[in-house]
PDB file of C-alpha atoms in Angstrom:
ATOM      1  CA  UNK D1360       0.000   0.000   0.000  1.00  0.00           C
ATOM      2  CA  UNK D1361       2.827   2.400   0.820  1.00  0.00           C
ATOM      3  CA  UNK D1362       4.434   1.656  -2.543  1.00  0.00           C
ATOM      4  CA  UNK D1363       1.182   2.642  -4.266  1.00  0.00           C
ATOM      5  CA  UNK D1364       0.985   5.828  -2.193  1.00  0.00           C
ATOM      6  CA  UNK D1365       4.590   6.760  -2.961  1.00  0.00           C
ATOM      7  CA  UNK D1366       4.085   6.125  -6.686  1.00  0.00           C
ATOM      8  CA  UNK D1367       0.915   8.233  -6.680  1.00  0.00           C
ATOM      9  CA  UNK D1368       2.633  11.239  -5.099  1.00  0.00           C
ATOM     10  CA  UNK D1369       5.753  10.839  -7.232  1.00  0.00           C
ATOM     11  CA  UNK D1370       3.756  11.443 -10.409  1.00  0.00           C
ATOM     12  CA  UNK D1371       2.638  14.823  -9.060  1.00  0.00           C
ATOM     13  CA  UNK D1372       5.717  15.842  -7.077  1.00  0.00           C
ATOM     14  CA  UNK D1373       8.567  14.083  -8.858  1.00  0.00           C
ATOM     15  CA  UNK D1374       7.510  14.290 -12.493  1.00  0.00           C
ATOM     16  CA  UNK D1375       5.242  17.363 -12.613  1.00  0.00           C
ATOM     17  CA  UNK D1376       6.967  19.361  -9.866  1.00  0.00           C
ATOM     18  CA  UNK D1377       3.774  20.157  -7.946  1.00  0.00           C
ATOM     19  CA  UNK D1378       4.151  20.276  -4.155  1.00  0.00           C
ATOM     20  CA  UNK D1379       0.997  18.420  -3.169  1.00  0.00           C
ATOM     21  CA  UNK D1380       0.476  17.884   0.578  1.00  0.00           C
ATOM     22  CA  UNK D1381      -3.094  16.626   0.267  1.00  0.00           C
ATOM     23  CA  UNK D1382      -2.421  13.044  -0.779  1.00  0.00           C
ATOM     24  CA  UNK D1383      -3.621  11.616   2.548  1.00  0.00           C
ATOM     25  CA  UNK D1384      -7.101  12.929   1.694  1.00  0.00           C
ATOM     26  CA  UNK D1385      -7.359  10.720  -1.395  1.00  0.00           C
ATOM     27  CA  UNK D1386      -6.063   7.758   0.597  1.00  0.00           C
ATOM     28  CA  UNK D1387      -8.886   8.322   3.083  1.00  0.00           C
ATOM     29  CA  UNK D1388     -11.517   8.884   0.386  1.00  0.00           C
ATOM     30  CA  UNK D1389     -10.662   5.535  -1.203  1.00  0.00           C
ATOM     31  CA  UNK D1390     -10.876   3.788   2.160  1.00  0.00           C
ATOM     32  CA  UNK D1391     -14.163   5.341   3.271  1.00  0.00           C
ATOM     33  CA  UNK D1392     -16.035   5.210  -0.039  1.00  0.00           C
ATOM     34  CA  UNK D1393     -15.194   1.534  -0.611  1.00  0.00           C
ATOM     35  CA  UNK D1394     -15.949   0.532   2.998  1.00  0.00           C
ATOM     36  CA  UNK D1395     -19.258   2.425   3.197  1.00  0.00           C
ATOM     37  CA  UNK D1396     -20.439   0.953  -0.100  1.00  0.00           C
ATOM     38  CA  UNK D1397     -19.594  -2.567   1.107  1.00  0.00           C
ATOM     39  CA  UNK D1398     -20.769  -2.312   4.730  1.00  0.00           C
ATOM     40  CA  UNK D1399     -23.798  -0.054   4.332  1.00  0.00           C
ATOM     41  CA  UNK D1400     -25.059  -0.801   0.831  1.00  0.00           C
ATOM     42  CA  UNK D1401     -23.851  -4.369   0.358  1.00  0.00           C
ATOM     43  CA  UNK D1402     -21.757  -3.750  -2.736  1.00  0.00           C
ATOM     44  CA  UNK D1403     -19.214  -6.236  -3.995  1.00  0.00           C
ATOM     45  CA  UNK D1404     -15.735  -5.177  -2.805  1.00  0.00           C
ATOM     46  CA  UNK D1405     -14.212  -4.923  -6.272  1.00  0.00           C
ATOM     47  CA  UNK D1406     -17.109  -2.902  -7.647  1.00  0.00           C
ATOM     48  CA  UNK D1407     -16.976  -0.652  -4.576  1.00  0.00           C
ATOM     49  CA  UNK D1408     -13.225  -0.227  -5.062  1.00  0.00           C
ATOM     50  CA  UNK D1409     -13.769   0.825  -8.668  1.00  0.00           C
ATOM     51  CA  UNK D1410     -16.257   3.466  -7.490  1.00  0.00           C
ATOM     52  CA  UNK D1411     -13.845   4.608  -4.758  1.00  0.00           C
ATOM     53  CA  UNK D1412     -10.964   4.976  -7.216  1.00  0.00           C
ATOM     54  CA  UNK D1413     -13.249   6.993  -9.484  1.00  0.00           C
ATOM     55  CA  UNK D1414     -14.355   9.209  -6.585  1.00  0.00           C
ATOM     56  CA  UNK D1415     -10.765   9.862  -5.508  1.00  0.00           C
ATOM     57  CA  UNK D1416      -9.746  10.647  -9.085  1.00  0.00           C
ATOM     58  CA  UNK D1417     -12.636  13.083  -9.568  1.00  0.00           C
ATOM     59  CA  UNK D1418     -11.816  14.881  -6.314  1.00  0.00           C
ATOM     60  CA  UNK D1419      -8.192  15.013  -7.462  1.00  0.00           C
ATOM     61  CA  UNK D1420      -9.395  16.809 -10.595  1.00  0.00           C
ATOM     62  CA  UNK D1421     -11.508  19.121  -8.420  1.00  0.00           C
ATOM     63  CA  UNK D1422      -8.427  20.029  -6.371  1.00  0.00           C
ATOM     64  CA  UNK D1423      -6.460  20.479  -9.583  1.00  0.00           C
ATOM     65  CA  UNK D1424      -9.010  23.050 -10.791  1.00  0.00           C
ATOM     66  CA  UNK D1425      -7.719  25.322  -8.024  1.00  0.00           C
ATOM     67  CA  UNK D1426      -4.180  23.992  -7.797  1.00  0.00           C
ATOM     68  CA  UNK D1427      -3.256  24.687 -11.431  1.00  0.00           C
ATOM     69  CA  UNK D1428      -3.403  28.393 -10.652  1.00  0.00           C
ATOM     70  CA  UNK D1429      -0.935  28.055  -7.788  1.00  0.00           C
ATOM     71  CA  UNK D1430       2.759  27.232  -7.483  1.00  0.00           C
ATOM     72  CA  UNK D1431       5.305  26.397  -4.810  1.00  0.00           C
ATOM     73  CA  UNK D1432       4.355  27.074  -1.226  1.00  0.00           C
ATOM     74  CA  UNK D1433       0.954  28.480  -2.259  1.00  0.00           C
ATOM     75  CA  UNK D1434       0.048  25.120  -3.764  1.00  0.00           C
ATOM     76  CA  UNK D1435       1.435  23.341  -0.691  1.00  0.00           C
ATOM     77  CA  UNK D1436      -0.797  25.405   1.620  1.00  0.00           C
ATOM     78  CA  UNK D1437      -3.880  24.950  -0.595  1.00  0.00           C
ATOM     79  CA  UNK D1438      -3.424  21.172  -0.857  1.00  0.00           C
ATOM     80  CA  UNK D1439      -2.726  20.952   2.880  1.00  0.00           C
ATOM     81  CA  UNK D1440      -5.973  22.826   3.490  1.00  0.00           C
ATOM     82  CA  UNK D1441      -7.792  20.281   1.319  1.00  0.00           C
ATOM     83  CA  UNK D1442      -6.355  17.459   3.451  1.00  0.00           C
ATOM     84  CA  UNK D1443      -7.453  19.205   6.659  1.00  0.00           C
ATOM     85  CA  UNK D1444     -10.977  19.779   5.302  1.00  0.00           C
ATOM     86  CA  UNK D1445     -11.281  16.132   4.247  1.00  0.00           C
ATOM     87  CA  UNK D1446     -10.077  14.981   7.667  1.00  0.00           C
ATOM     88  CA  UNK D1447     -12.652  17.192   9.395  1.00  0.00           C
ATOM     89  CA  UNK D1448     -15.426  15.851   7.141  1.00  0.00           C
ATOM     90  CA  UNK D1449     -14.469  12.290   8.078  1.00  0.00           C
ATOM     91  CA  UNK D1450     -14.668  13.222  11.751  1.00  0.00           C
ATOM     92  CA  UNK D1451     -17.874  15.268  11.726  1.00  0.00           C
ATOM     93  CA  UNK D1452     -20.049  13.544   9.110  1.00  0.00           C
ATOM     94  CA  UNK D1453     -20.978  10.913  11.683  1.00  0.00           C
ATOM     95  CA  UNK D1454     -24.135   9.675   9.952  1.00  0.00           C
ATOM     96  CA  UNK D1455     -22.021   8.355   7.128  1.00  0.00           C
ATOM     97  CA  UNK D1456     -18.477   7.870   8.468  1.00  0.00           C
ATOM     98  CA  UNK D1457     -19.289   7.112  12.141  1.00  0.00           C
ATOM     99  CA  UNK D1458     -16.815   9.872  13.041  1.00  0.00           C
ATOM    100  CA  UNK D1459     -14.281   9.166  15.766  1.00  0.00           C
ATOM    101  CA  UNK D1460     -16.230   6.051  16.760  1.00  0.00           C
ATOM    102  CA  UNK D1461     -14.970   4.424  13.600  1.00  0.00           C
ATOM    103  CA  UNK D1462     -16.186   1.484  11.551  1.00  0.00           C
ATOM    104  CA  UNK D1463     -15.306  -1.964  12.894  1.00  0.00           C
ATOM    105  CA  UNK D1464     -15.421  -5.587  11.820  1.00  0.00           C
ATOM    106  CA  UNK D1465     -14.073  -4.952   8.331  1.00  0.00           C
ATOM    107  CA  UNK D1466     -12.949  -8.158   6.662  1.00  0.00           C
ATOM    108  CA  UNK D1467     -10.256  -8.372   3.986  1.00  0.00           C
ATOM    109  CA  UNK D1468     -11.555  -9.012   0.450  1.00  0.00           C
ATOM    110  CA  UNK D1469      -9.571 -12.257   0.365  1.00  0.00           C
ATOM    111  CA  UNK D1470      -9.101 -15.113   2.839  1.00  0.00           C
ATOM    112  CA  UNK D1471      -6.350 -13.626   5.002  1.00  0.00           C
ATOM    113  CA  UNK D1472      -4.010 -10.681   5.381  1.00  0.00           C
ATOM    114  CA  UNK D1473      -1.248 -12.826   3.876  1.00  0.00           C
ATOM    115  CA  UNK D1474      -3.321 -13.337   0.737  1.00  0.00           C
ATOM    116  CA  UNK D1475      -4.135  -9.625   0.830  1.00  0.00           C
ATOM    117  CA  UNK D1476      -0.405  -8.850   0.748  1.00  0.00           C
ATOM    118  CA  UNK D1477       0.044 -10.813  -2.463  1.00  0.00           C
ATOM    119  CA  UNK D1478      -3.030  -9.230  -4.052  1.00  0.00           C
ATOM    120  CA  UNK D1479      -1.892  -5.684  -3.245  1.00  0.00           C
ATOM    121  CA  UNK D1480       1.707  -6.497  -4.229  1.00  0.00           C
ATOM    122  CA  UNK D1481       0.468  -7.775  -7.586  1.00  0.00           C
ATOM    123  CA  UNK D1482      -1.602  -4.644  -8.117  1.00  0.00           C
ATOM    124  CA  UNK D1483       1.394  -2.488  -7.163  1.00  0.00           C
ATOM    125  CA  UNK D1484       3.522  -4.253  -9.787  1.00  0.00           C
ATOM    126  CA  UNK D1485       0.854  -3.653 -12.450  1.00  0.00           C
ATOM    127  CA  UNK D1486       0.568   0.031 -11.473  1.00  0.00           C
ATOM    128  CA  UNK D1487       4.362   0.358 -11.524  1.00  0.00           C
ATOM    129  CA  UNK D1488       4.604  -1.103 -15.031  1.00  0.00           C
ATOM    130  CA  UNK D1489       1.795   1.117 -16.342  1.00  0.00           C
ATOM    131  CA  UNK D1490       3.296   4.245 -14.799  1.00  0.00           C
ATOM    132  CA  UNK D1491       6.785   3.323 -16.010  1.00  0.00           C
ATOM    133  CA  UNK D1492       5.463   3.111 -19.560  1.00  0.00           C
ATOM    134  CA  UNK D1493       3.608   6.390 -19.056  1.00  0.00           C
ATOM    135  CA  UNK D1494       6.655   8.376 -17.917  1.00  0.00           C
ATOM    136  CA  UNK D1495       8.781   6.900 -20.707  1.00  0.00           C
ATOM    137  CA  UNK D1496       6.243   8.051 -23.279  1.00  0.00           C
ATOM    138  CA  UNK D1497       5.846  11.598 -24.663  1.00  0.00           C
ATOM    139  CA  UNK D1498       3.416  12.196 -21.791  1.00  0.00           C
ATOM    140  CA  UNK D1499       6.306  11.787 -19.348  1.00  0.00           C
ATOM    141  CA  UNK D1500       8.408  14.253 -21.358  1.00  0.00           C
ATOM    142  CA  UNK D1501       5.525  16.732 -21.205  1.00  0.00           C
ATOM    143  CA  UNK D1502       5.190  16.411 -17.437  1.00  0.00           C
ATOM    144  CA  UNK D1503       8.946  16.829 -16.948  1.00  0.00           C
ATOM    145  CA  UNK D1504       8.944  19.933 -19.130  1.00  0.00           C
ATOM    146  CA  UNK D1505       6.347  21.480 -16.806  1.00  0.00           C
ATOM    147  CA  UNK D1506       8.486  20.561 -13.811  1.00  0.00           C
ATOM    148  CA  UNK D1507      11.645  22.109 -15.272  1.00  0.00           C
ATOM    149  CA  UNK D1508      10.175  25.326 -16.706  1.00  0.00           C
ATOM    150  CA  UNK D1509       6.456  25.777 -17.108  1.00  0.00           C
ATOM    151  CA  UNK D1510       6.799  29.046 -19.042  1.00  0.00           C
ATOM    152  CA  UNK D1511       9.176  27.531 -21.585  1.00  0.00           C
ATOM    153  CA  UNK D1512       6.886  24.498 -21.894  1.00  0.00           C
ATOM    154  CA  UNK D1513       3.929  26.804 -22.566  1.00  0.00           C
ATOM    155  CA  UNK D1514       5.901  28.576 -25.294  1.00  0.00           C
ATOM    156  CA  UNK D1515       6.217  25.191 -27.021  1.00  0.00           C
ATOM    157  CA  UNK D1516       2.472  24.618 -26.895  1.00  0.00           C
ATOM    158  CA  UNK D1517       2.185  22.598 -23.666  1.00  0.00           C
ATOM    159  CA  UNK D1518      -1.062  23.317 -21.809  1.00  0.00           C
ATOM    160  CA  UNK D1519       0.236  23.201 -18.239  1.00  0.00           C
ATOM    161  CA  UNK D1520      -3.198  23.381 -16.625  1.00  0.00           C
ATOM    162  CA  UNK D1521      -4.506  20.302 -18.434  1.00  0.00           C
ATOM    163  CA  UNK D1522      -1.406  18.209 -17.807  1.00  0.00           C
ATOM    164  CA  UNK D1523      -1.180  19.178 -14.145  1.00  0.00           C
ATOM    165  CA  UNK D1524      -4.845  18.230 -13.757  1.00  0.00           C
ATOM    166  CA  UNK D1525      -4.049  14.925 -15.463  1.00  0.00           C
ATOM    167  CA  UNK D1526      -1.234  14.230 -12.973  1.00  0.00           C
ATOM    168  CA  UNK D1527      -3.395  15.210  -9.989  1.00  0.00           C
ATOM    169  CA  UNK D1528      -6.265  13.011 -11.180  1.00  0.00           C
ATOM    170  CA  UNK D1529      -4.136   9.920 -11.825  1.00  0.00           C
ATOM    171  CA  UNK D1530      -2.181  10.399  -8.584  1.00  0.00           C
ATOM    172  CA  UNK D1531      -5.393  10.773  -6.576  1.00  0.00           C
ATOM    173  CA  UNK D1532      -6.929   7.675  -8.172  1.00  0.00           C
ATOM    174  CA  UNK D1533      -3.876   5.542  -7.305  1.00  0.00           C
ATOM    175  CA  UNK D1534      -3.904   6.827  -3.709  1.00  0.00           C
ATOM    176  CA  UNK D1535      -7.613   5.978  -3.554  1.00  0.00           C
ATOM    177  CA  UNK D1536      -6.803   2.484  -4.823  1.00  0.00           C
ATOM    178  CA  UNK D1537      -4.352   2.017  -1.948  1.00  0.00           C
ATOM    179  CA  UNK D1538      -7.016   3.231   0.470  1.00  0.00           C
ATOM    180  CA  UNK D1539      -9.475   0.552  -0.655  1.00  0.00           C
ATOM    181  CA  UNK D1540      -7.279  -2.181   0.835  1.00  0.00           C
ATOM    182  CA  UNK D1541      -6.344  -0.420   4.071  1.00  0.00           C
ATOM    183  CA  UNK D1542      -9.569  -1.115   6.069  1.00  0.00           C
ATOM    184  CA  UNK D1543      -9.446  -4.841   5.316  1.00  0.00           C
ATOM    185  CA  UNK D1544      -5.820  -4.937   6.431  1.00  0.00           C
ATOM    186  CA  UNK D1545      -6.339  -3.320   9.859  1.00  0.00           C
ATOM    187  CA  UNK D1546      -9.970  -4.412  10.378  1.00  0.00           C
ATOM    188  CA  UNK D1547     -11.121  -0.942  11.481  1.00  0.00           C
ATOM    189  CA  UNK D1548     -11.514   2.482   9.928  1.00  0.00           C
ATOM    190  CA  UNK D1549     -11.023   5.710  11.875  1.00  0.00           C
ATOM    191  CA  UNK D1550     -10.229   9.244  10.612  1.00  0.00           C
ATOM    192  CA  UNK D1551      -6.911   9.433  12.489  1.00  0.00           C
ATOM    193  CA  UNK D1552      -5.398   7.051   9.942  1.00  0.00           C
ATOM    194  CA  UNK D1553      -5.684   9.814   7.316  1.00  0.00           C
ATOM    195  CA  UNK D1554      -4.486  12.934   9.083  1.00  0.00           C
ATOM    196  CA  UNK D1555      -2.000  15.323   7.475  1.00  0.00           C
ATOM    197  CA  UNK D1556       0.965  13.477   8.993  1.00  0.00           C
ATOM    198  CA  UNK D1557       0.341  10.747   6.421  1.00  0.00           C
ATOM    199  CA  UNK D1558       0.893  13.248   3.604  1.00  0.00           C
ATOM    200  CA  UNK D1559       4.314  14.135   5.020  1.00  0.00           C
ATOM    201  CA  UNK D1560       5.146  10.446   5.406  1.00  0.00           C
ATOM    202  CA  UNK D1561       4.344   9.860   1.734  1.00  0.00           C
ATOM    203  CA  UNK D1562       6.488  12.843   0.759  1.00  0.00           C
ATOM    204  CA  UNK D1563       9.361  11.453   2.844  1.00  0.00           C
ATOM    205  CA  UNK D1564       9.091   8.131   0.991  1.00  0.00           C
ATOM    206  CA  UNK D1565       9.377   9.888  -2.360  1.00  0.00           C
ATOM    207  CA  UNK D1566      12.268  12.152  -1.317  1.00  0.00           C
ATOM    208  CA  UNK D1567      14.270   9.484   0.510  1.00  0.00           C
ATOM    209  CA  UNK D1568      13.976   7.052  -2.388  1.00  0.00           C
ATOM    210  CA  UNK D1569      14.564   9.597  -5.119  1.00  0.00           C
ATOM    211  CA  UNK D1570      11.765  11.670  -6.619  1.00  0.00           C
ATOM    212  CA  UNK D1571      11.491  11.910 -10.368  1.00  0.00           C
ATOM    213  CA  UNK D1572      12.491   8.263 -10.741  1.00  0.00           C
ATOM    214  CA  UNK D1573      10.279   5.189 -10.790  1.00  0.00           C
ATOM    215  CA  UNK D1574      12.240   2.820  -8.575  1.00  0.00           C
ATOM    216  CA  UNK D1575      13.147   5.522  -6.034  1.00  0.00           C
ATOM    217  CA  UNK D1576       9.708   5.895  -4.384  1.00  0.00           C
ATOM    218  CA  UNK D1577       9.400   2.106  -4.253  1.00  0.00           C
ATOM    219  CA  UNK D1578      12.698   1.868  -2.358  1.00  0.00           C
ATOM    220  CA  UNK D1579      11.715   4.797  -0.136  1.00  0.00           C
ATOM    221  CA  UNK D1580       8.355   3.219   0.688  1.00  0.00           C
ATOM    222  CA  UNK D1581       9.958  -0.110   1.611  1.00  0.00           C
ATOM    223  CA  UNK D1582      12.702   1.497   3.712  1.00  0.00           C
ATOM    224  CA  UNK D1583      10.352   3.818   5.621  1.00  0.00           C
ATOM    225  CA  UNK D1584       7.841   1.016   6.181  1.00  0.00           C
ATOM    226  CA  UNK D1585      10.362  -1.336   7.741  1.00  0.00           C
ATOM    227  CA  UNK D1586      12.600   1.196   9.515  1.00  0.00           C
ATOM    228  CA  UNK D1587      10.118   2.057  12.318  1.00  0.00           C
ATOM    229  CA  UNK D1588       9.609  -1.668  12.935  1.00  0.00           C
ATOM    230  CA  UNK D1589      13.359  -2.278  13.123  1.00  0.00           C
ATOM    231  CA  UNK D1590      13.696   0.576  15.629  1.00  0.00           C
ATOM    232  CA  UNK D1591      11.004  -0.683  18.010  1.00  0.00           C
ATOM    233  CA  UNK D1592      13.690  -2.171  20.251  1.00  0.00           C
ATOM    234  CA  UNK D1593      14.915   1.346  21.072  1.00  0.00           C
ATOM    235  CA  UNK D1594      11.643   2.217  22.816  1.00  0.00           C
ATOM    236  CA  UNK D1595      10.942   5.940  23.077  1.00  0.00           C
ATOM    237  CA  UNK D1596      14.194   6.782  21.303  1.00  0.00           C
ATOM    238  CA  UNK D1597      12.994   5.218  18.057  1.00  0.00           C
ATOM    239  CA  UNK D1598      11.206   8.370  16.854  1.00  0.00           C
ATOM    240  CA  UNK D1599      14.306  10.465  17.504  1.00  0.00           C
ATOM    241  CA  UNK D1600      16.505   7.989  15.629  1.00  0.00           C
ATOM    242  CA  UNK D1601      13.959   7.869  12.811  1.00  0.00           C
ATOM    243  CA  UNK D1602      13.955  11.663  12.541  1.00  0.00           C
ATOM    244  CA  UNK D1603      17.757  11.892  12.609  1.00  0.00           C
ATOM    245  CA  UNK D1604      18.004   9.238   9.884  1.00  0.00           C
ATOM    246  CA  UNK D1605      15.598  11.166   7.637  1.00  0.00           C
ATOM    247  CA  UNK D1606      17.476  14.411   8.252  1.00  0.00           C
ATOM    248  CA  UNK D1607      20.819  12.824   7.356  1.00  0.00           C
ATOM    249  CA  UNK D1608      19.383  11.404   4.131  1.00  0.00           C
ATOM    250  CA  UNK D1609      18.045  14.820   3.077  1.00  0.00           C
ATOM    251  CA  UNK D1610      21.332  16.577   3.967  1.00  0.00           C
ATOM    252  CA  UNK D1611      23.797  14.139   2.444  1.00  0.00           C
ATOM    253  CA  UNK D1612      21.679  12.433  -0.226  1.00  0.00           C
ATOM    254  CA  UNK D1613      19.443  15.223  -1.593  1.00  0.00           C
ATOM    255  CA  UNK D1614      18.708  13.141  -4.678  1.00  0.00           C
ATOM    256  CA  UNK D1615      17.654  10.184  -2.549  1.00  0.00           C
ATOM    257  CA  UNK D1616      18.934   6.643  -2.344  1.00  0.00           C
ATOM    258  CA  UNK D1617      18.793   6.141  -6.113  1.00  0.00           C
ATOM    259  CA  UNK D1618      21.085   9.101  -6.841  1.00  0.00           C
ATOM    260  CA  UNK D1619      23.463   8.118  -4.045  1.00  0.00           C
ATOM    261  CA  UNK D1620      23.702   4.596  -5.462  1.00  0.00           C
ATOM    262  CA  UNK D1621      24.329   5.961  -8.967  1.00  0.00           C
ATOM    263  CA  UNK D1622      27.190   8.159  -7.685  1.00  0.00           C
ATOM    264  CA  UNK D1623      28.707   5.284  -5.708  1.00  0.00           C
ATOM    265  CA  UNK D1624      28.463   3.021  -8.745  1.00  0.00           C
ATOM    266  CA  UNK D1625      30.162   5.648 -10.912  1.00  0.00           C
ATOM    267  CA  UNK D1626      33.033   6.013  -8.448  1.00  0.00           C
ATOM    268  CA  UNK D1627      33.583   2.269  -8.245  1.00  0.00           C
ATOM    269  CA  UNK D1628      33.622   1.891 -12.016  1.00  0.00           C
TER     270      UNK D1628
END
């Protein structure tokens, strides 16, 4: 799931250069829409997931309608505001979301969490392959041109607003897809799982791995998923160690693990 989330944000942040801090909102939308359709209305999980992915993608386009007019820290603040609003809706719309009470007794769509791992891993591989082909195509060149210099790209006929909306919509849909599997994995659904801290965690995965690459966010997601578990033996110090490790990566490997590996490989050869 974290690999899917990192890939979704990387398309917006790494390839299009848009500082989006609202990705946790789409993660939550996917989780809640799919769960409510299954638990309340008796939908089939896969059909509900399709609807949830569509809902997340449409809301991503809605955010893009405002975001395409903004850049840099203005976009970051606007997208962060969207995440906060979504979080508050999940808390206060109790008739639908059950608010802070949460939704319980959610079963995985397959026999066990182990089987769920293989299902999600398979989906992540498919998404990776599709996105890899996308960024290698002329579409990827277009997105990178917007990231490097939007004004120059516009002078060559690139409609930045449309392509940024495209990136936001696809990124939101993939985050929503990841959210569909989260409730079945943990068995419960509460708003706290989708607060703004999750957006920063996703951004850390992309940056640590190497944004603007395909394999980088995958590596970052895996590393930052397992690192907190490996540090559990340090008790209360684990968060401090985790923070120091992230800081050191940003300071000494600004291009992420992928760039650091490429430099090390070049030196050896």
